[in-house]
Amino acid sequence: MINLLSINLPLHSYADIIFPTAVRQPFTYQIPDSLRNDMRIGSRVWVPFQRRKAIGVVVNIHSDTPDFNTRSIEQVLDEEPILNAEMLSLTEWIHRFYYCGWGEVIQAALPAGLNFYSEKYIRIKNLPDEKDLNEEEQNICEEIAEKESYLLKEAKKRWPPAAIKKLQKKGILEVWEEPELKIAPSTSRLWEWTDEDSPGKARELIEDHREQDKMYKWVEALELLQMLGLPEFQKNLSRHELLDSYTLNRIADEGLISAREVESTDISFKYEHDPEKLKKLNDEQEAAFREIKSALDEEKFANYLLFGITGSGKTEVYIHALKEVLEKGKGGLVLVPEIGLTPQIVKRFYQIFGDDIAVLHSRLTVREKYDAWRSLQNGEKRIAIGARSAVFAPVQNLGLIIVDEEHDASYKQEDPAPRYHARDVAIMRGTITEAAVVMGSATPSMVSLYGAKKGKSTLLSLTKRPLNAKLPEVKVLDLKQYRSAMKGPIAIPLYEKIKDAVEKNEQAILLYNRRGYASFLQCETCGHIPECPNCSVSLTYHKSKRQLRCHYCGYAARRPDICGECGKAALEAMGSGTQQLEEQISDIFPETRLLRMDFDTTSGRDAHADILSKFARKEADILVGTQIVGKGLDFPDVTVVGVINADTELAFPTFRAGERMYQLLSQVAGRSGRADKEGKVYFQTWQADHPALKAAKNHDYKEFARRELAFRKTLKYPPYSRIIRFAFKGKREHRVRQVAEVFTGILIEQVGGFDSVLGPSPSAVSKVQKFFRWETLLKIDPTNGAKAIEHLLDKTFADYDEKKPDKSTSVRINVNVDALE
Ligand code: ADP
Ligand code: ZN
């Protein structure tokens, strides 16, 4: 733990410093007299590191003289620590529990703009004698001499790197490195209608042009603007080819629209702020809120599991609790799964809390993240809302942490390190800061449910929907029985229902679970499937681009005409992706308008929200998508939801398959029929008798959980154990295997028995980017915490270092504590 007493004590002569590497030990440096008064734990410093210089973070200051020579700190980079005692303790715990470098954790916790980043510059060291230089060299020196500093990477773009190297060798130029700290606040161009009459004028203008058959490009663009809606940032508009800045300015010349610069994290123009609209809680919600409030009143750590069926009003409970915490003068943190961070959810929090909210998401630019971070750090904003890494948001005086959809797998970071679980980090942060933690879900994870049973958290239940909407009826369509009664990928009853709905001007959503399952090419003569040359996975076929792609390493190639194995021109598209499904659906329903939402269509910044809002505006009848549509299903006119392949999740070699299937299906089933129209849900499956599927059909979480826990207990799977996965990676397969075997042997010795060690074995995807992968799973007692894990792994790795077959480091070993996949 951090020695708080040593903060600000100027007497100490040594500082322990960490760097963003996997090395787990800090490095000790000497504090020169000149810097003694400026040294703070949690500040960044500039130090010599190996043969260069680097930014590190001070994690301890002391006077224990080390028994080796120490180098001196050169510069203190922060007047005020960028990490307070709370964040230092938290990151230290992660470093120990998840067994990774402390610096790796701090790197993940800080926004990129504050990170361990430095820049190389070039300058004149000795003025050259002109006649020793050729013309090019003279030019280079002249230009560099003119400026005070010149970025090395810029110089290398401007002149041949060899020429610069040569001048360096001659001692004329020198390179030096400086920490990069400056970041300017970011603004973005926002386009708005000039006044409230503008949209009307625009409409007239478009009509006029249409009548005269004169559709200039800018008029077309104007029409598109009307469809998209203003205000909107230029960077979002310019994703449409038609809306380049030239055309926007052309429209502005007509006086219809105008632009201004606003801070790009500012969302106030987008949402309404009206705290009066706070809803009155119903009895169940009120009871849950009272419980949480009692913890807030005590200002002590407390952990709640808010188990409420979909649509039972969990979000309203969060909002009331946050309001309470703000009234106490404290701050709050709201974690949501990455794809749960939709404008709909932000809007609800914004309505009550307005500019008190900082939204953190992965698509912000470096500067925007930095701005948001600063606004929390200096107390300007008191609530942070964001996905996984927002668990590190520097909310001041934190009183409440909410983890919405706590079961969601996206809370676990798999690669690279730190491989932390944001829910568990949130609980630890709550413990350190004495804040209340509320984990909410309609389908709590087995781990959290078991925790509640064991008294680690308090269970709060919401069993009703406040708006009296009913949970929809679910029908299971057993594909074995419908084999000859299919319309393409859809069984007849579902087909009829969709047809009906579309005729009544209602909407349908079709969900296609594509996890690790995609379309591919197969030779109809020899059965050969093209594979990625780097990874042992089949390549995915993207029909629109006529391209084969590897979803692991990104390798791409044009669709081959002939089979690489037998040479026949018999490659056919197999399997099916969402894109193919979309085509099949449009063949079956030729008159309907379709929208598709999957990873490929949502890689743009706001694409996810764009598609959903189009669907909400009823610009399409059917939405086809992967599981990400499961999160946005809150449309009053959707009356049919179909899951094309409800059992795909079971094809994955993990004991969590049943839990995943249950979560996915109940998410979907619970989302439809939210408003007054009754919704119907269909599951198409080859395994109609599967208990998880049946439980989801009956909206029966308790039954699912009872069976699932019994099954886990017999096989000692989590929550009855904690799983640590060791992954071995290297370019030479026999080496990887050898290392895996030696390491696993040591592990078995350490834990004293085979029972709890599984492996080693090749990973499910055994080759990625030319690296072979093996793995070993270790099951330990789940009550083991950071101390026990660190102790066990320290000993294992120390032993391994002595016995390792491969003195070089050509095989890497990754540790993943509480691995999910
Ligand atoms: P959950 O987060 O559990 O899925 P929500 O908080 O989104 O549920 O609530 C579902 C719907 O019910 C929302 O439209 C919400 O505005 C409404 N709602 C929730 N609580 C109340 C309440 N006490 N009074 C009126 N409407 C409510
Ligand atoms: Zn690949």
PDB file of C-alpha atoms and ligand atoms in Angstrom, residues 532 534-535 537 550 552-555 769, ligand 2:
ATOM      1  CA  CYS A 532      -5.498 -16.762 -43.630  1.00  0.00           C
ATOM      2  CA  ASN A 534      -0.944 -15.855 -40.901  1.00  0.00           C
ATOM      3  CA  CYS A 535      -3.664 -17.244 -38.656  1.00  0.00           C
ATOM      4  CA  VAL A 537      -8.751 -19.318 -39.274  1.00  0.00           C
ATOM      5  CA  CYS A 550      -9.027 -12.247 -41.828  1.00  0.00           C
ATOM      6  CA  TYR A 552      -7.918 -11.606 -36.550  1.00  0.00           C
ATOM      7  CA  CYS A 553      -5.040  -9.907 -38.306  1.00  0.00           C
ATOM      8  CA  GLY A 554      -6.804  -7.882 -40.963  1.00  0.00           C
ATOM      9  CA  TYR A 555      -5.205  -9.670 -43.938  1.00  0.00           C
ATOM     10  CA  GLN A 769      -0.489 -13.272 -36.936  1.00  0.00           C
TER      11      GLN A 769
HETATM   12 ZN    ZN B   2      -4.978 -13.527 -40.124  1.00  0.00          ZN
END
